[in-house]
Coordinates of C-alpha atoms and ligand atoms in Angstrom, one line a residue:
Chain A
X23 CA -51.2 96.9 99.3
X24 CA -49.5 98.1 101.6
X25 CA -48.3 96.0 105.4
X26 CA -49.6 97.3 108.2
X27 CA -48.0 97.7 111.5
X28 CA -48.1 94.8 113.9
X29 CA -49.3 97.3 116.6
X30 CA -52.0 98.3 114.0
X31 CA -52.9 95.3 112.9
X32 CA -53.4 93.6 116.7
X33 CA -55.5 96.6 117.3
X34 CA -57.9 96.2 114.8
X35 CA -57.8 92.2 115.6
X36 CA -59.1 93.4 119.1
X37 CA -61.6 95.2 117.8
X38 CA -62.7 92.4 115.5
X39 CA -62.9 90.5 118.6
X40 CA -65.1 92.6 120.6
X41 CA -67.6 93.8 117.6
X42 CA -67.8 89.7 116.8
X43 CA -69.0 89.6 120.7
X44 CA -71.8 92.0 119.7
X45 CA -72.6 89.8 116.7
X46 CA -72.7 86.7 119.3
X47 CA -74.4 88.6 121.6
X48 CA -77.4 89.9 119.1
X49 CA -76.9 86.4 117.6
X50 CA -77.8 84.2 120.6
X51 CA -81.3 84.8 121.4
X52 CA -82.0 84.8 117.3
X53 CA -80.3 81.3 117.1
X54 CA -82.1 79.7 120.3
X55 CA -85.6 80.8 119.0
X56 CA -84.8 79.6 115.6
X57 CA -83.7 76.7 116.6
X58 CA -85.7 75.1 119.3
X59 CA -88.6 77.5 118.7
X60 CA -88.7 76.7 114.8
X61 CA -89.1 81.0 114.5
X62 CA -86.8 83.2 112.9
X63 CA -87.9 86.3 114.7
X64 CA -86.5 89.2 112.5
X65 CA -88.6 91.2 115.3
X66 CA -85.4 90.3 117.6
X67 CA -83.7 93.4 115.8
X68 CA -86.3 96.0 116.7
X69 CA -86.2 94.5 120.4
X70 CA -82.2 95.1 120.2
X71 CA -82.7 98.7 119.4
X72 CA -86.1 99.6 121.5
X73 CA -84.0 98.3 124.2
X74 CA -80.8 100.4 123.3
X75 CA -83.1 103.9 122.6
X76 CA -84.6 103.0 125.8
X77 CA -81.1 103.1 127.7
X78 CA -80.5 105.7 126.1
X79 CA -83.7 107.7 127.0
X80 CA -83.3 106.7 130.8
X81 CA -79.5 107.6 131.2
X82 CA -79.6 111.0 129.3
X83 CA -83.0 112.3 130.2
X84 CA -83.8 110.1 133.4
X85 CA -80.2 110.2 134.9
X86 CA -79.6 106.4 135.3
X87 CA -76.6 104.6 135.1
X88 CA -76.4 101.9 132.5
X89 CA -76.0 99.2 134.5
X90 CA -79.7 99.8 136.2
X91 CA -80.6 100.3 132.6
X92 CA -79.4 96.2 132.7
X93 CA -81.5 95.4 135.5
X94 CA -84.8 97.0 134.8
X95 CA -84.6 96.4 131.2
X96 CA -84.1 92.5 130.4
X97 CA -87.6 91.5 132.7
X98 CA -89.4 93.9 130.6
X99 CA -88.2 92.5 127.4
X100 CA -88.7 88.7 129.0
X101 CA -92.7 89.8 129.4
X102 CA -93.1 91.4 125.6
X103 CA -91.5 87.9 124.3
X104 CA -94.1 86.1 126.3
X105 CA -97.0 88.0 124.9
X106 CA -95.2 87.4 121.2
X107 CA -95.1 83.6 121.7
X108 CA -98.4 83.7 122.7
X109 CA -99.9 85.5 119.8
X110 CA -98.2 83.5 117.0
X111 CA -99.0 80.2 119.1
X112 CA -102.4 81.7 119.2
X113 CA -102.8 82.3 115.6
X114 CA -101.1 79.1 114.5
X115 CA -98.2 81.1 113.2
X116 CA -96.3 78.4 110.8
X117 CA -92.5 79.0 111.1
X118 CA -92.5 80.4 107.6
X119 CA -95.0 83.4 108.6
X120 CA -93.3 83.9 111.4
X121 CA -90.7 85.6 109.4
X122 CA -93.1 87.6 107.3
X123 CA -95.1 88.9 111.2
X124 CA -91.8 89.7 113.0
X125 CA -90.4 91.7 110.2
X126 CA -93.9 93.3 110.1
X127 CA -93.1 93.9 114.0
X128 CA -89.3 95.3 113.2
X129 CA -91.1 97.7 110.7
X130 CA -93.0 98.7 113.1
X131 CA -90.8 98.9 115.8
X132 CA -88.5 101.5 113.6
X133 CA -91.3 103.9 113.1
X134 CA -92.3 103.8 116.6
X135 CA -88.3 104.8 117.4
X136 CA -88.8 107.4 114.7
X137 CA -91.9 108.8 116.1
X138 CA -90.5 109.0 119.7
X139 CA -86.8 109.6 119.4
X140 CA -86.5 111.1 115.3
X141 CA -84.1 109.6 112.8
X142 CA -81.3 111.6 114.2
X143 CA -78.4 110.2 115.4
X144 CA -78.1 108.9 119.5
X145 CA -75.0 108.8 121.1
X146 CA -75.4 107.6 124.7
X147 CA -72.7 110.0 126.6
X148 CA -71.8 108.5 130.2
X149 CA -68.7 108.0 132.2
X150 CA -67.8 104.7 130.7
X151 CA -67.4 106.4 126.9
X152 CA -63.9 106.8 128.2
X153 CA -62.8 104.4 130.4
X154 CA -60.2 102.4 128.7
X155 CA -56.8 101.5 129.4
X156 CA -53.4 100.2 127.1
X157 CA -51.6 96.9 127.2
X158 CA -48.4 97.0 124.9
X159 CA -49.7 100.2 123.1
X160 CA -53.3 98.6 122.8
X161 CA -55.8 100.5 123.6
X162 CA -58.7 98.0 125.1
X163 CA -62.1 100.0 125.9
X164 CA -64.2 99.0 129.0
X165 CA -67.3 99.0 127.6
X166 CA -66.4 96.8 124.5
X167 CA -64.8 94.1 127.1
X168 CA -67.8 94.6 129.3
X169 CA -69.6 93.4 126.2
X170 CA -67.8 91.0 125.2
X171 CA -67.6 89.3 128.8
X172 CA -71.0 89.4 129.5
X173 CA -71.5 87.3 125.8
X174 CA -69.2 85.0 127.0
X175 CA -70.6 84.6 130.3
X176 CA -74.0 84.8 128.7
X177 CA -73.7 81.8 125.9
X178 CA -71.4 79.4 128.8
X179 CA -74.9 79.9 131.3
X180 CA -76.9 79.0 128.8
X181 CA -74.6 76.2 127.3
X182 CA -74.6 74.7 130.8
X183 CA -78.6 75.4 131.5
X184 CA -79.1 73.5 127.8
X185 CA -76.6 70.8 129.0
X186 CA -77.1 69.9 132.5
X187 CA -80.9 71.0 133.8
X188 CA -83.7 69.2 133.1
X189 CA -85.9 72.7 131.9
X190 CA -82.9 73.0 129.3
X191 CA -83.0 69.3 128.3
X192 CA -86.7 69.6 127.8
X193 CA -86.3 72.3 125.6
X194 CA -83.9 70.4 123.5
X195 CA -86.4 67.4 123.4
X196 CA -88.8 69.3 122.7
X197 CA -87.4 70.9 119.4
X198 CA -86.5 67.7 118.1
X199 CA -90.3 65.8 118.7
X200 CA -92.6 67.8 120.6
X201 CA -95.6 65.2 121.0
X202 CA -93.4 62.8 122.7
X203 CA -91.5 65.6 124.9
X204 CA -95.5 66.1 125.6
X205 CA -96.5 62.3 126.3
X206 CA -93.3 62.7 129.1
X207 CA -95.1 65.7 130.6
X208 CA -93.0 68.5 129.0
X209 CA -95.2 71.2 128.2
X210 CA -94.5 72.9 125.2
X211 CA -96.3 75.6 125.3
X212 CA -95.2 76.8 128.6
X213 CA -91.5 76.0 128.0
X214 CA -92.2 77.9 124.6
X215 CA -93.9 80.7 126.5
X216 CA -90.0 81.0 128.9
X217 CA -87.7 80.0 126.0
X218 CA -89.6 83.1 123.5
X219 CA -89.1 85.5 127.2
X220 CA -85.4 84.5 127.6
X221 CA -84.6 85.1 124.0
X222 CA -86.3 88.8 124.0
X223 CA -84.6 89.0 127.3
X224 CA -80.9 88.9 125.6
X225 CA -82.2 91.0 122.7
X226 CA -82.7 93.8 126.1
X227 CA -79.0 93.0 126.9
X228 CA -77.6 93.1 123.2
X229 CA -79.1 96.2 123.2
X230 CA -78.3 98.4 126.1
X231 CA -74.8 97.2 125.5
X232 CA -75.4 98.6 122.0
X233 CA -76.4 101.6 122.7
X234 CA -73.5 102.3 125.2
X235 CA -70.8 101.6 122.3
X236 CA -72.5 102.0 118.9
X237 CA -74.3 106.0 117.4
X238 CA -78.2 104.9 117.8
X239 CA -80.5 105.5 114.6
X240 CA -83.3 103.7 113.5
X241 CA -82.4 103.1 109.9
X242 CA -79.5 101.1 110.9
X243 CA -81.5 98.0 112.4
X244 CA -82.1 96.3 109.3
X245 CA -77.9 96.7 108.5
X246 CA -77.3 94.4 111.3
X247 CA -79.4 91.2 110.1
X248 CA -77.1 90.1 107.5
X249 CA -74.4 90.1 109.4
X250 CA -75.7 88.6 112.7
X251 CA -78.1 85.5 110.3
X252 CA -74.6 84.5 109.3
X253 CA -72.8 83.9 112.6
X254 CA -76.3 82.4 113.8
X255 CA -76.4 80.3 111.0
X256 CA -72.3 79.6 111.0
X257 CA -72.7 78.7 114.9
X258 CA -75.3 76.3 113.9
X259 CA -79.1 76.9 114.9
X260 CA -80.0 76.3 118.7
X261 CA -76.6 76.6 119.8
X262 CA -75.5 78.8 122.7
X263 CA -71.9 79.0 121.9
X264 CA -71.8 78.3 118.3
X265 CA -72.9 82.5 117.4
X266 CA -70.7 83.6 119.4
X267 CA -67.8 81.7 118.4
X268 CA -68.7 82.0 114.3
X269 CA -69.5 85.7 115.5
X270 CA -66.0 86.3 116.7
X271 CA -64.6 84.2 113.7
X272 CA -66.6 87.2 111.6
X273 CA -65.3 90.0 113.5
X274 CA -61.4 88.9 113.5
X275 CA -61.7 88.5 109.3
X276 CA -63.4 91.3 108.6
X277 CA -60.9 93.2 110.9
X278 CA -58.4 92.2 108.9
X279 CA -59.8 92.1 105.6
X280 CA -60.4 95.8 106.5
X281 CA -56.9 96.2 107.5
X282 CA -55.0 94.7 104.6
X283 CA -57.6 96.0 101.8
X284 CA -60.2 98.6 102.5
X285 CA -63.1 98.8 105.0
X286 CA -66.1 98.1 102.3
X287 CA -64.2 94.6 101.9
X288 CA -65.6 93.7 105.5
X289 CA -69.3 92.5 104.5
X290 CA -67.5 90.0 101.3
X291 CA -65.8 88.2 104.0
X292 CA -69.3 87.7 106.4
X293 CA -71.0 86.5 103.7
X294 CA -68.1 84.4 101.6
X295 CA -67.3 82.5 105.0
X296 CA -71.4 81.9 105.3
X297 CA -71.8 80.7 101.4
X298 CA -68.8 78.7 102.1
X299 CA -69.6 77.4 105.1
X300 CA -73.2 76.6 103.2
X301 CA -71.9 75.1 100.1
X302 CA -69.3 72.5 102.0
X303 CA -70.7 72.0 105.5
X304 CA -71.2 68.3 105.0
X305 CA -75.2 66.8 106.2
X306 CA -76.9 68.9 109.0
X307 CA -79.4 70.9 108.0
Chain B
X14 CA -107.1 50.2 135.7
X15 CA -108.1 51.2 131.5
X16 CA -111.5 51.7 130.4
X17 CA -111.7 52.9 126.7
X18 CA -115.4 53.6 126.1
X19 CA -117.2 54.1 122.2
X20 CA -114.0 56.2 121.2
X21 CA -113.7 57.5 118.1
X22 CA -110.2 58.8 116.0
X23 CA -109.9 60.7 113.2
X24 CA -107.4 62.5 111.3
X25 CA -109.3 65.5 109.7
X26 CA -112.8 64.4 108.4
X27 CA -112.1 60.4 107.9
X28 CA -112.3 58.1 111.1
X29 CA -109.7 56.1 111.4
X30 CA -111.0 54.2 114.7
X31 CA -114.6 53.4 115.2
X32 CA -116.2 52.7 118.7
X33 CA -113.6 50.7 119.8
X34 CA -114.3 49.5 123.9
X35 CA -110.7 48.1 125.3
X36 CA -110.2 47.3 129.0
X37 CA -107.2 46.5 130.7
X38 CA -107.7 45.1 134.5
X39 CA -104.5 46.1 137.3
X40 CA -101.4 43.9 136.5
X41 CA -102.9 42.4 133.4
X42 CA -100.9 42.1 129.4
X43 CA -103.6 42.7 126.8
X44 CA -102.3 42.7 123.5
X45 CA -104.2 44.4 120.2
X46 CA -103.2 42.6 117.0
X47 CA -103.9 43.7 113.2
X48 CA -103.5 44.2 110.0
X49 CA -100.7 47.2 108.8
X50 CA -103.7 50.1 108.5
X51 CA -106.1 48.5 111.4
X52 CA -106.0 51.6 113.5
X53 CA -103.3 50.5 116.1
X54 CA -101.0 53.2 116.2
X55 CA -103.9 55.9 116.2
X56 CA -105.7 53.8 119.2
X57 CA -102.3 53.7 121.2
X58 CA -101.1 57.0 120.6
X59 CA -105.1 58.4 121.7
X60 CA -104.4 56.3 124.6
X61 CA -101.3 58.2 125.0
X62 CA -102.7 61.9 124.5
X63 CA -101.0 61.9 121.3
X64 CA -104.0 62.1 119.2
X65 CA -107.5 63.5 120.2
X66 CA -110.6 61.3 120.9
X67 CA -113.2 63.1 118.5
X68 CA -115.8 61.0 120.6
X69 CA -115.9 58.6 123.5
X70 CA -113.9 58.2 126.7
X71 CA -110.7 56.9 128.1
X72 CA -110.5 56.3 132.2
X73 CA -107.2 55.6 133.8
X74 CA -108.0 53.8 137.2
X75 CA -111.7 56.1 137.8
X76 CA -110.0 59.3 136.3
X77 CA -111.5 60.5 132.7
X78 CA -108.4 61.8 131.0
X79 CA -110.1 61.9 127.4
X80 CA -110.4 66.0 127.7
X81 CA -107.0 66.6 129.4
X82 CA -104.2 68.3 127.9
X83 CA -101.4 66.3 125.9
X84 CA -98.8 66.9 128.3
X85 CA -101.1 65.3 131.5
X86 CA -101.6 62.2 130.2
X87 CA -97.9 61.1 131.8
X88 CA -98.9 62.9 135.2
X89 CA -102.4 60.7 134.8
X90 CA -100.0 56.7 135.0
X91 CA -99.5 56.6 130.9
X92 CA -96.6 55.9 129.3
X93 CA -95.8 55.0 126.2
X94 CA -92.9 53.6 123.6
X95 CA -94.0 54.6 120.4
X96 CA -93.8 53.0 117.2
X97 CA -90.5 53.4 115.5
X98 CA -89.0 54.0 119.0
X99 CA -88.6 58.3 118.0
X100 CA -86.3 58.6 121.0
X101 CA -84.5 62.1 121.0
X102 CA -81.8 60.6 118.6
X103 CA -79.2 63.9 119.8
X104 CA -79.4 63.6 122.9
X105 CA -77.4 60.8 124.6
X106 CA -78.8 57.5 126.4
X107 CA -79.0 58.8 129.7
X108 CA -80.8 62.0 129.2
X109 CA -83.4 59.9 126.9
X110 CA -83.9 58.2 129.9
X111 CA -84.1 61.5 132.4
X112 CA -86.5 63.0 130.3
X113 CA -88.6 59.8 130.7
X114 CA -88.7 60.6 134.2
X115 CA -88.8 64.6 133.9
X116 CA -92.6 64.9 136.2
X117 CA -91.6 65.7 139.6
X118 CA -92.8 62.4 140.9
X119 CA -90.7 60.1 139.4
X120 CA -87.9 62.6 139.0
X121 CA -87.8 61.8 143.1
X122 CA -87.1 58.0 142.3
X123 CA -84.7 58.8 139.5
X124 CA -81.6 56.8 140.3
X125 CA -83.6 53.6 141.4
X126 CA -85.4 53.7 138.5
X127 CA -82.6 54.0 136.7
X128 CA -80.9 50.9 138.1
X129 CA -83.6 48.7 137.3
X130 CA -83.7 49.8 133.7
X131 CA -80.2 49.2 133.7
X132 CA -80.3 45.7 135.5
X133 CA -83.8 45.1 133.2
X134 CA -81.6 45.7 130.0
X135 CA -77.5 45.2 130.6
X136 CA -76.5 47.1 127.5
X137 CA -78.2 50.2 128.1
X138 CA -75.6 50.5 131.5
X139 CA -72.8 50.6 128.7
X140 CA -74.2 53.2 126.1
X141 CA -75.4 55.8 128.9
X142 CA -73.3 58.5 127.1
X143 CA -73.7 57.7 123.6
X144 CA -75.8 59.4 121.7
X145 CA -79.0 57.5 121.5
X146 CA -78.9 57.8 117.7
X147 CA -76.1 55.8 117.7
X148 CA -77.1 52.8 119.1
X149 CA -78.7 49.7 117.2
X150 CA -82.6 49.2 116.4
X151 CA -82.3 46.8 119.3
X152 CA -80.6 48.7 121.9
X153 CA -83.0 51.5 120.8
X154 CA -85.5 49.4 121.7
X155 CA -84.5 49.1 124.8
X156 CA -84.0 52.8 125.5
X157 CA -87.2 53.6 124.5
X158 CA -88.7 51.2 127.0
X159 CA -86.5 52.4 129.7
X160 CA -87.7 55.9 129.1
X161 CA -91.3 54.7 129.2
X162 CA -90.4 52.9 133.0
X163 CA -88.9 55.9 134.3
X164 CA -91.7 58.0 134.2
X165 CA -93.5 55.1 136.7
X166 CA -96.6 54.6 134.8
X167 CA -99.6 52.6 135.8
X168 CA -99.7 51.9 132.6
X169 CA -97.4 51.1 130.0
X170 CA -98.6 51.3 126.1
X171 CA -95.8 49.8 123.6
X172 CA -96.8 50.0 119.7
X173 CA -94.8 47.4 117.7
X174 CA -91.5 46.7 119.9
X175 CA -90.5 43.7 117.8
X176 CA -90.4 46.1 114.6
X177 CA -87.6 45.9 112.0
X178 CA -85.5 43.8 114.9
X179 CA -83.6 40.6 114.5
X180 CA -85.5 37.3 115.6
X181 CA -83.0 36.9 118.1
X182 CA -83.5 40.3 119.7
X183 CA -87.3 39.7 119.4
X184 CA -87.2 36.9 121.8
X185 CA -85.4 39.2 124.2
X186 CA -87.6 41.9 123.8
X187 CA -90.6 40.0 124.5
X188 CA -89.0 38.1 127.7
X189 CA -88.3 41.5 128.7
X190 CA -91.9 42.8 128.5
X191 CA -93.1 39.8 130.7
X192 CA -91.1 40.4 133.0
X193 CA -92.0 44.0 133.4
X194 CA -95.6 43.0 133.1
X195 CA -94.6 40.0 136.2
X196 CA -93.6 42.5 138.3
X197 CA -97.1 44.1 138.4
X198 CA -97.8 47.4 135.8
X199 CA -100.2 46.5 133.5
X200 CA -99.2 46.6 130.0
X201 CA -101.2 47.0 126.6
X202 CA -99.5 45.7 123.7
X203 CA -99.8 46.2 120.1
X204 CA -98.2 44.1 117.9
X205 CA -98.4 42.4 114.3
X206 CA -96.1 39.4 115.4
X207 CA -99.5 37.9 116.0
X208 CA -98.6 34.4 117.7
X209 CA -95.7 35.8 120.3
X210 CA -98.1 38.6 121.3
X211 CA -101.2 35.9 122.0
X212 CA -98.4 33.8 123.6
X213 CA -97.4 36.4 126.0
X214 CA -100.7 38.5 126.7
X215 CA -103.8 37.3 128.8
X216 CA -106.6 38.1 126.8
X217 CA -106.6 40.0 122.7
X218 CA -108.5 42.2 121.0
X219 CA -107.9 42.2 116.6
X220 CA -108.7 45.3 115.5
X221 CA -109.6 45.7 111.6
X222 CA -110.3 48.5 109.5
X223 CA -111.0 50.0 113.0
X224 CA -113.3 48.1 114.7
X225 CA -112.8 45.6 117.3
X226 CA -113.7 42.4 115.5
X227 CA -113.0 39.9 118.1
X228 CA -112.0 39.6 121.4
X229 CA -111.2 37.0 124.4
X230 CA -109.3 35.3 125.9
X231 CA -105.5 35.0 124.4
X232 CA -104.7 31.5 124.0
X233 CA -108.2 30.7 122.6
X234 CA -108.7 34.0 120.1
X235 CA -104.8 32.2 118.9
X236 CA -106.9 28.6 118.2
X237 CA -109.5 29.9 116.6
X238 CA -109.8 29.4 113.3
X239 CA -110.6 33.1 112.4
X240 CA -106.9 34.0 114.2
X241 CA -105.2 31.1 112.4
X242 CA -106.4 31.2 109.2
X243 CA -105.9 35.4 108.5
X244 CA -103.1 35.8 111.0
X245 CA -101.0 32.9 110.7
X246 CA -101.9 31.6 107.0
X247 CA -102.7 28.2 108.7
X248 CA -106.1 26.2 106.8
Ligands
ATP425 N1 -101.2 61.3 110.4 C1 -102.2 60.7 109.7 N2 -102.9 61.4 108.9 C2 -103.9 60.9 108.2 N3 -104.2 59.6 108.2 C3 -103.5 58.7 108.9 C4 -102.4 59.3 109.8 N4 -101.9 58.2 110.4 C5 -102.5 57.1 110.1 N5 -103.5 57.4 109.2 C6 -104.5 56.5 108.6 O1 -105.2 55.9 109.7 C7 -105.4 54.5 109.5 C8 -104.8 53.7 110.6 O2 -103.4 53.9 110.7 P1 -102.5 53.4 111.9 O3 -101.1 53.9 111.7 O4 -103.2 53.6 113.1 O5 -102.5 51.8 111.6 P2 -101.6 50.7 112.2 O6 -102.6 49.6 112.6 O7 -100.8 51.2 113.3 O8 -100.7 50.2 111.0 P3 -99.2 49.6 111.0 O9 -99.4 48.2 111.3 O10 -98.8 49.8 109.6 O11 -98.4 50.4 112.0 C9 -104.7 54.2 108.2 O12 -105.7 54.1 107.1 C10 -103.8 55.3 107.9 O13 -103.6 55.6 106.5
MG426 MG1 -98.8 51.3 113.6

């Protein structure tokens, strides 16, 4: 083993910072629906990358600019989670089948990308590929901060909403008893109807900013989920900060991990920190 | 005010309440006593929307509710505090409490409500910001009836609020619910603590395997000798 370079090793830091923003930001709509929905929607995934081809397709072929690509693209999502909540509430989905139907969905969702967009490899080219500028020989892209601020900004709004509105404390009530949230007036299956929206919503955002830094290829969604269950599940379910913070946590050691031994090294450390985490947390569930 | 016609609860096939006719007049405490496995949570919680009538009908001051949707039945003047309290033990005091009053309506009254709850039950005013898990069975006790006043009911349904409390607190308790009761909302009672809930309420109803099998009025359903001799092991 040999040391790295300080300047090396702050780089790849910084880069373990912004890619653990990606994980928090994949991660936070995943951890609110599994935690106050009682869903672990796998189908989140497919939604990241239908929304990243779909940037894709309407900056390289329709001309936009990303950042419409963030306003058009979220609503859309918010409306497909609506329909989703309503089918498995419509069917009596159990929580347990609602893994087995969404990863039914993601499987889906791939050979839909296939069909449309082939296997081959996407890379989104626009003016912000190269917009990045140095502090102290560090190279910091715009894109990746972009990222990494808007998950930030993302997981604080809904941290406050959760904290401080009465929709967002209804939502907690209703997760932890939902008759008695319903003998107050809450009504779950509207709020579930808006919470299943938001959470497809930020799978739109994950993926547009996806698409802008990462190569685009179907294959790859199911690569993520390992990854991204583990900072949802580090950050504690239902939590707004939590995935981004564990997802950060992630990023930095597998950064280094990478650094000091070699880059296959970086999924151990995801998944040691989880098991760890697992194995000594002490109580919650 | 509550007019609970012929109605009929079951979980899956198996009634668990049989044609049971309550009413509660405007202003009035009406207590139901019984046996552990009478039927008294599954007739409050009905009352409350929290189980489905399978026959029969429930009117809240001329209004059929027995049809509406779960979450209507707090719009409709119902409130309840349910048995073993199942306040939203992660969430702190006060937004237990805000939650209670999360309809528009009495969202509007909010902070008077608030202060009566507070003047109703002293403690509460100090444990606002704990976590309501983290308060005694007592104080619990109180939370959950504070979240039941702040939605403003017309009615107020409370399913064992002496349960698992010291005799102490009991007393307290039950001061506390006449007092809400003397300041006009109309209250219906459940209880096993047979001879404080008689003492307290106007007229009774003993419910067993089910059925109503007597009713009257309070103080004379106590002295009879049915009431004394299986409820309070007198001869
Ligand atoms: N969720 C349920 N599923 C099936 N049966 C139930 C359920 N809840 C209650 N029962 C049955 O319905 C009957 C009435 O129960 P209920 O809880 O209403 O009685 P209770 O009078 O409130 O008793 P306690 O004094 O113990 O609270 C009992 O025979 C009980 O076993
Ligand atoms: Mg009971």
């Amino acid at each position: 083993m040999t040391l790295p370079s300080l300047n090396l090793l702050a780089q790849s830091i910084l880069s373990g910072i912004f890619l653990g923003g990606m994980y928090g930001l994949i991660g936070l709509g995943l951890g609110l629906s599994w935690g106050l929905l009682r869903q672990i929607n796998l189908a989140h995934f497919g939604y990241v990358f239908l929304s990243g081809y779909l940037c894709y397709q309407m900056t390289q072929y329709w001309g936009m600019d990303p950042l419409l690509a963030l306003l058009i693209l979220p609503p859309i999502f918010f409306g497909i989670g609506v329909v989703q909540q309503w089918a498995l509430a419509r069917f009596r989905i159990t929580p347990f089948n609602s893994l087995l139907v969404t990863f039914g969905l993601t499987v889906m969702i791939e050979s839909l990308i296939q069909w449309i967009w082939t296997a081959d490899f996407r890379k989104m080219q626009t003016h912000y590929n190269e917009l990045k500028f140095s502090v102290g020989g560090i190279f910091v892209p715009i894109p990746e901060l972009f990222t990494l601020l808007l998950a930030v900004g993302l997981a604080f709004a809904i941290w406050a909403a959760m904290r401080f509105t009465d929709l967002g404390k209804a939502m907690r009530a209703m997760a932890e008893d939902a008759p008695i949230a319903a003998a107050f007036g809450i009504n779950e299956r509207g709020l579930s109807l808006l919470l299943s929206g938001l959470c497809v919503a930020l799978a739109a955002v994950a993926g547009i900013c996806f698409a802008v830094i990462f190569t685009l290829t179907p294959t790859q969604i199911f690569s993520w989920v390992g990854v991204v269950f583990a900072a949802v599940m580090l950050g504690g379910l239902g939590s707004a900060l939590g995935p981004l913070v564990a997802g950060i946590i992630i990023g930095v050691s597998e950064a280094i991990a990478m650094v000091l031994f070699a880059p296959s090294w970086a999924p151990i450390v995801s998944f040691s920190l989880l098991i760890m985490m697992l194995l000594f947390r002490p109580g919650r569930a | 005010m509550l007019e609970v016609r012929d109605l009929r609860v079951g979980y899956g096939a198996a009634p668990a309440l049989w044609d049971v006719n309550i009413n509660v007049a405007g202003g009035e405490l009406v207590c139901v006593v019984g046996p552990n496995g009478a039927g008294k949570t599954t007739l409050i919680n009905a009352l409350a929307g929290l189980n489905r009538a399978t026959s029969g009908s429930i009117r809240l001051g001329g209004q059929d509710i027995t049809r509406l949707a779960s979450h209507l039945f707090c719009q409709a003047g119902i409130a309840i505090v349910p048995e073993s309290r199942r306040l939203f033990t992660s969430m702190t005091v006060m937004e237990n409490l805000e939650l209670g009053s999360f309809l528009p309506g009495p969202r509007s009254h909010r902070a008077r409500t608030l202060e009566q709850v507070c003047t109703l039950f002293p403690p509460v005013r100090e444990k606002l910001n704990m976590p309501a898990g983290s308060l005694s069975g007592g104080q619990q006790q109180m939370v959950a009836i504070g979240r039941a006043l702040m939605a403003q009911p017309k009615l107020l349904l409370l399913d064992e609020p002496s349960l698992g409390l010291a005799p102490s607190i009991v007393m307290d308790m039950f001061d506390a619910i006449r007092r809400i009761n003397a300041d006009g909302l109309s209250v219906l009672l459940v209880e096993q603590n047979v001879s404080m809930a008689m003492n307290l309420a106007s007229r009774a109803y003993v419910l067993e395997e089910g059925r109503i099998v007597m009713e009257g009025d309070a103080k004379d359903l106590l002295q009879s000798p049915e009431v004394q001799k299986a409820y309070l092991g007198l001869d």
